[in-house]
Coordinates of C-alpha atoms in Angstrom, one line a residue:
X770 CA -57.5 -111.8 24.8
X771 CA -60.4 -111.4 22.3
X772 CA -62.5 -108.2 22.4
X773 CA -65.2 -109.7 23.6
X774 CA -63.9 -111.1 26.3
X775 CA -62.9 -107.1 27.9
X776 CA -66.2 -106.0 27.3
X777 CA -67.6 -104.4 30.4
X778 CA -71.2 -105.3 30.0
X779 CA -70.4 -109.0 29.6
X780 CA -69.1 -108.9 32.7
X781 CA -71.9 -107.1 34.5
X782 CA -73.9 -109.7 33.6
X783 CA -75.3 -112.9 36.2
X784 CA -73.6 -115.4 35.2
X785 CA -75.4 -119.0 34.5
X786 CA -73.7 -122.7 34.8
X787 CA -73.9 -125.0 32.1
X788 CA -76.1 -127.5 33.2
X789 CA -78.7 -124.8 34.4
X790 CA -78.3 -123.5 30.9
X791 CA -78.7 -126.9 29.1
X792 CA -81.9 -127.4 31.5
X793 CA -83.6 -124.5 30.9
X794 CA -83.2 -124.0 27.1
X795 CA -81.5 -127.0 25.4
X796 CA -83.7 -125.8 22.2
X797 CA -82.5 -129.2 20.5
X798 CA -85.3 -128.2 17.6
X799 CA -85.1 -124.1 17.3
X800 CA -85.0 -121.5 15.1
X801 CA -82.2 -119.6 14.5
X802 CA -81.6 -116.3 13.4
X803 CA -78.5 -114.9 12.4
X804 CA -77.2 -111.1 12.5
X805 CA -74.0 -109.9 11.0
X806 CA -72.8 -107.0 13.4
X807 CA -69.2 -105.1 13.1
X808 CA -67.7 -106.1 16.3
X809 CA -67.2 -102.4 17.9
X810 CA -71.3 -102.6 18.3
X811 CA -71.5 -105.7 20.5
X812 CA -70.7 -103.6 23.6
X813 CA -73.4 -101.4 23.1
X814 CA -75.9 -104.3 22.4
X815 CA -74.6 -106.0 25.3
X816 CA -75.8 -103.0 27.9
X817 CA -79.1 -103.0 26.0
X818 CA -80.0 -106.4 27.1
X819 CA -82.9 -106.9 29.2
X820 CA -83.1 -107.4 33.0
X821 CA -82.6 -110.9 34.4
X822 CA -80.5 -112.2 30.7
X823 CA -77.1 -114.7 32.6
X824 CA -74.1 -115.3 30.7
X825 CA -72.7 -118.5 30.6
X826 CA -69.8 -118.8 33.3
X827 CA -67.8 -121.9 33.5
X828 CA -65.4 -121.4 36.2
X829 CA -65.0 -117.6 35.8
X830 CA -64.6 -118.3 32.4
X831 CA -67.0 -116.6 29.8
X832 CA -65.5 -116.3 26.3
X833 CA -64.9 -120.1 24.9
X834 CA -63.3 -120.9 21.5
X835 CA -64.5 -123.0 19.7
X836 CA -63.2 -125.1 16.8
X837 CA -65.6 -126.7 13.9
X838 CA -64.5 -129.5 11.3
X839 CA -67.1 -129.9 8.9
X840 CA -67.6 -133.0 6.5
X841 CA -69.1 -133.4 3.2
X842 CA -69.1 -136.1 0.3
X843 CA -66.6 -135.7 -2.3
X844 CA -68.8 -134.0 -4.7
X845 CA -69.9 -131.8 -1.8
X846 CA -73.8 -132.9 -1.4
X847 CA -74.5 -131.1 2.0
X848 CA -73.1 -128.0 0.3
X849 CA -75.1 -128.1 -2.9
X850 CA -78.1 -129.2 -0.8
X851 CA -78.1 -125.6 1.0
X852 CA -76.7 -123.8 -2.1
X853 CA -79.5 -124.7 -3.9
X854 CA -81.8 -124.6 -1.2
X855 CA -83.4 -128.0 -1.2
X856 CA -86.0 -128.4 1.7
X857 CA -83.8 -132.0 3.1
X858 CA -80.5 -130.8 4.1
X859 CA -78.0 -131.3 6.3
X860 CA -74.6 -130.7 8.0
X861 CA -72.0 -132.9 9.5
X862 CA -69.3 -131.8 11.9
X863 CA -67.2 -132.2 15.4
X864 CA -67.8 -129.3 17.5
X865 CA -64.6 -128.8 19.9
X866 CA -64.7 -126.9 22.8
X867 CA -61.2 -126.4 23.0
X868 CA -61.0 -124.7 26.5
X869 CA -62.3 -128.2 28.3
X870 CA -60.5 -130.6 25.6
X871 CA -64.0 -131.8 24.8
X872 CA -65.3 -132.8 21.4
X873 CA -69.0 -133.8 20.4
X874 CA -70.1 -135.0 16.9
X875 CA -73.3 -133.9 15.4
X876 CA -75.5 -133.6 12.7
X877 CA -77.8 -131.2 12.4
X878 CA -81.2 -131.2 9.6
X879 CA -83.7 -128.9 8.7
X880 CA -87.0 -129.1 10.2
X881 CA -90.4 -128.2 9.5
X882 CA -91.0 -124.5 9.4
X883 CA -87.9 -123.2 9.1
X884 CA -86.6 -124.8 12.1
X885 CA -83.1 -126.9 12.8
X886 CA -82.9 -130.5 14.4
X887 CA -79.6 -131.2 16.4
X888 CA -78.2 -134.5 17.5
X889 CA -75.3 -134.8 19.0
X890 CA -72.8 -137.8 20.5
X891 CA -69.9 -137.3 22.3
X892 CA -66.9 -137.9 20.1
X893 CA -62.9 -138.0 21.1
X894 CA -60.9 -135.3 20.3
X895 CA -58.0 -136.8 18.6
X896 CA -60.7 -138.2 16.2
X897 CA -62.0 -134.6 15.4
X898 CA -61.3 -135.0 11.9
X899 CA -62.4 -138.1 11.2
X900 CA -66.5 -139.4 11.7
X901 CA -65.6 -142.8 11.1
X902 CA -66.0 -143.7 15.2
X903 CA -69.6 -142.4 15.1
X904 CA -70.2 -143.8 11.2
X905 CA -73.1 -145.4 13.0
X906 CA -74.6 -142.7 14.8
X907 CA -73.9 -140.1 11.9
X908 CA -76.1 -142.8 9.0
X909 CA -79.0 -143.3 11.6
X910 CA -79.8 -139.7 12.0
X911 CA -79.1 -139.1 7.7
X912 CA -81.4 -142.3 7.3
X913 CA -83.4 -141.2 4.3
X914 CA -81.3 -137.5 3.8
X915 CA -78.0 -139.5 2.1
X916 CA -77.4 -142.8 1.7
X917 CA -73.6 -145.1 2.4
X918 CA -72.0 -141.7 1.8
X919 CA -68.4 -140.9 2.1
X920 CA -68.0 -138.0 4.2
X921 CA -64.1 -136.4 4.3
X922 CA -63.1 -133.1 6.3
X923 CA -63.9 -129.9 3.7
X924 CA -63.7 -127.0 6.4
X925 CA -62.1 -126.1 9.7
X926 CA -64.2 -122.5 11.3
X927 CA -62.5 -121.3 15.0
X928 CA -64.3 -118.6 16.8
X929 CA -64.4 -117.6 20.4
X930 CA -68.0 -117.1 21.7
X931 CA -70.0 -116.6 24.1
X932 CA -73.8 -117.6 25.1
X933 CA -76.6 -115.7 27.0
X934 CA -79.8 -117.0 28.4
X935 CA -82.8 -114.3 28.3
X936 CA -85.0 -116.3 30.8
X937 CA -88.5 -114.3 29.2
X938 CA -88.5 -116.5 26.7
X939 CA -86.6 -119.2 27.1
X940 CA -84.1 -118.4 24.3
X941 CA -80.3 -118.2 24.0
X942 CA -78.2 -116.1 22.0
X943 CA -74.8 -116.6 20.8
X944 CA -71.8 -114.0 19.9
X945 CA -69.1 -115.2 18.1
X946 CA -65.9 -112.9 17.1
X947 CA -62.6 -113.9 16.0
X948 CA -63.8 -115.7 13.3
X949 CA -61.9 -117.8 10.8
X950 CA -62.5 -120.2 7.9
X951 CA -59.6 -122.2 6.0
X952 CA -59.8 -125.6 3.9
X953 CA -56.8 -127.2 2.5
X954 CA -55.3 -124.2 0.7
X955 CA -56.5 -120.7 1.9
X956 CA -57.6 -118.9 5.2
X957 CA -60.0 -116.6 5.5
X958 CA -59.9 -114.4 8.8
X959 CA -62.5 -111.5 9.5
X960 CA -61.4 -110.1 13.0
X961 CA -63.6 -107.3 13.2
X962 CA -67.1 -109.0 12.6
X963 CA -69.7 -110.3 15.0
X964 CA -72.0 -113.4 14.5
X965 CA -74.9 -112.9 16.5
X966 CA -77.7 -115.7 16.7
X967 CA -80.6 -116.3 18.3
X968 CA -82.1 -119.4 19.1
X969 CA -85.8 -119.7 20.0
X970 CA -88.8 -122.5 20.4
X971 CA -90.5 -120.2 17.6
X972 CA -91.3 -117.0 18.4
X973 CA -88.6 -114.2 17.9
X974 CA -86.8 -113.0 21.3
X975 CA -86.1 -109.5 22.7
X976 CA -83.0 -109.2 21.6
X977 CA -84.7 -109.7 17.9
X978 CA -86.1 -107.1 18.3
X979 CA -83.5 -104.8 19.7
X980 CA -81.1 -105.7 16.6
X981 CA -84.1 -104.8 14.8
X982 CA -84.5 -101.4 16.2
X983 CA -81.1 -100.8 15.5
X984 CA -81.4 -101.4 12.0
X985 CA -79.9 -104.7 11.7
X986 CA -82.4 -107.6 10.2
X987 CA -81.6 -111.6 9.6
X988 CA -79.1 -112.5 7.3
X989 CA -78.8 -115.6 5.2
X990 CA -75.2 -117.0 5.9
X991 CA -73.9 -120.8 7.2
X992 CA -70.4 -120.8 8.9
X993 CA -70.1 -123.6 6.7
X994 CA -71.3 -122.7 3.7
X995 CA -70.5 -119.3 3.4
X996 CA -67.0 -119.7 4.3
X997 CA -66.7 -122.5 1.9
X998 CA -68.5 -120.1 -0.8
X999 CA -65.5 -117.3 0.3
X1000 CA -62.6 -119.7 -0.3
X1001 CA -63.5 -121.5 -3.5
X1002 CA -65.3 -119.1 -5.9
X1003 CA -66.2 -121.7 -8.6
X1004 CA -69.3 -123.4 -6.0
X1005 CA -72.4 -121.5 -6.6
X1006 CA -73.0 -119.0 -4.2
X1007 CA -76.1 -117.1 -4.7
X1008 CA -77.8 -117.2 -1.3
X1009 CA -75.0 -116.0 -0.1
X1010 CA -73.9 -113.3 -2.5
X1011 CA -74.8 -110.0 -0.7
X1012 CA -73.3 -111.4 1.9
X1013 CA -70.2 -112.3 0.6
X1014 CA -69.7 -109.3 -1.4
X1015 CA -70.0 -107.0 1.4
X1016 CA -68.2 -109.0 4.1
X1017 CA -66.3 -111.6 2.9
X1018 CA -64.0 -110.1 0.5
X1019 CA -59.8 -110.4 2.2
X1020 CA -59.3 -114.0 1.3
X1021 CA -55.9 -114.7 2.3
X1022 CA -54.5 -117.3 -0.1
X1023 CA -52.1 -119.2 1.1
X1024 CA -50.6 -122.8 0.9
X1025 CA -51.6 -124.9 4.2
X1026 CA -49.8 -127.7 4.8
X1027 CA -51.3 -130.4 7.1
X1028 CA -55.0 -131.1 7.5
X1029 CA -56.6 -130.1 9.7
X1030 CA -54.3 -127.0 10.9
X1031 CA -55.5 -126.3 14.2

């Protein structure tokens, strides 16, 4: 069982159903904003939350893992699009929630201001590493981002996580711990670092702002493109350098056979 999962102040939180969740803040078009925390401070910012913030509980269930293929083009244009920064990019992936056997394809774009764009189809989970099923879906939403491309599997993430609703502003937040990276040949596994993210309408949340009185600011890192950026050094990495330099430095390189190893 994860750390998270045996935190006390996880649990003494109300919890909130999925569909209530989904209703109340589906935040389809958000911002995010990401914090990198070491894990033995989640606790702590978990019995700092403010009164009335639900967890989501799925049948007494509050910690979910989660397991992330990513695609890209052969010469890795999604990649290069964020490494560079271009204003169009985009990510394509099958999210699966591996507790419930579910899987959902999406694509996700960056919007105006800062903000992210989400759609998402449901997708069958023995065709998690493939987007040929949803080909359709996956060029409609890219119309005018890529054109005909040929998108193969580049990156497996898993994580457990789990979400909170703060209901004063309509905002979730997600903690994910336990995370690891690995491509074809080499795994990356950080066990005792905490992704924290916040996703709002616009403005920043409470919990913003408590990370912020505790020191800890936004930080410029994709679960896709960072870990990519850990495991093959020669891809240009420079939003991501601090980053990786601080955090991201036991690459455990190793021979994977199979693809993807789940």
């Amino acid at each position: 069982m994860s750390a998270l999962a045996t935190a006390s102040s996880l649990w003494d939180l109300a919890p909130i159903g999925l569909d209530d969740l989904l209703e109340r803040a589906a935040l389809q078009t958000r911002v995010d904003r990401k914090y990198l925390l070491p894990l033995a401070e989640v606790d702590a910012l978990l019995a700092e939350l403010e009164a009335g913030t639900e967890v989501l509980d799925i049948d007494g269930v509050r910690v979910f893992t989660y397991e992330t293929v990513y695609f890209d083009t052969p010469d890795l244009t999604s990649y290069l699009l964020t490494a560079y920064r271009r204003r169009r990019r985009f990510k394509v992936r099958t999210r699966t929630y591996v507790d419930s056997a579910t899987c959902w394809l999406e694509v996700k774009i960056a919007g105006s201001r800062g903000s992210t764009v989400k759609h998402r189809a449901p997708h069958h989970r023995d065709h998690q590493a493939t987007v040929g099923p949803g080909r359709e879906f996956v060029d409609g939403v890219l119309a005018g981002f890529v054109e005909q491309a040929s998108f193969v599997p580049t990156l497996v993430t898993r994580y457990r996580r789990c979400t909170l609703f703060v209901p004063a502003t309509a905002s979730r937040v997600t903690i994910d711990t336990d995370l690891s990276w690995h491509d074809r040949h080499h795994r990356l596994h950080l066990p005792d670092l905490a992704v924290v993210e916040t996703k709002t309408s616009r403005a920043a949340s409470t919990v913003d702002r408590r990370l912020w009185q505790r020191g800890h600011r936004p930080t410029r890192i994709s679960k896709y493109a960072t870990g990519l950026a850990a495991l093959r050094t020669d891809l240009p990495d420079a939003p991501w350098r601090r980053v990786l330099r601080r955090h991201f430095t036991a690459v455990d390189r190793i021979e994977l056979a199979g693809w993807p190893v789940c």
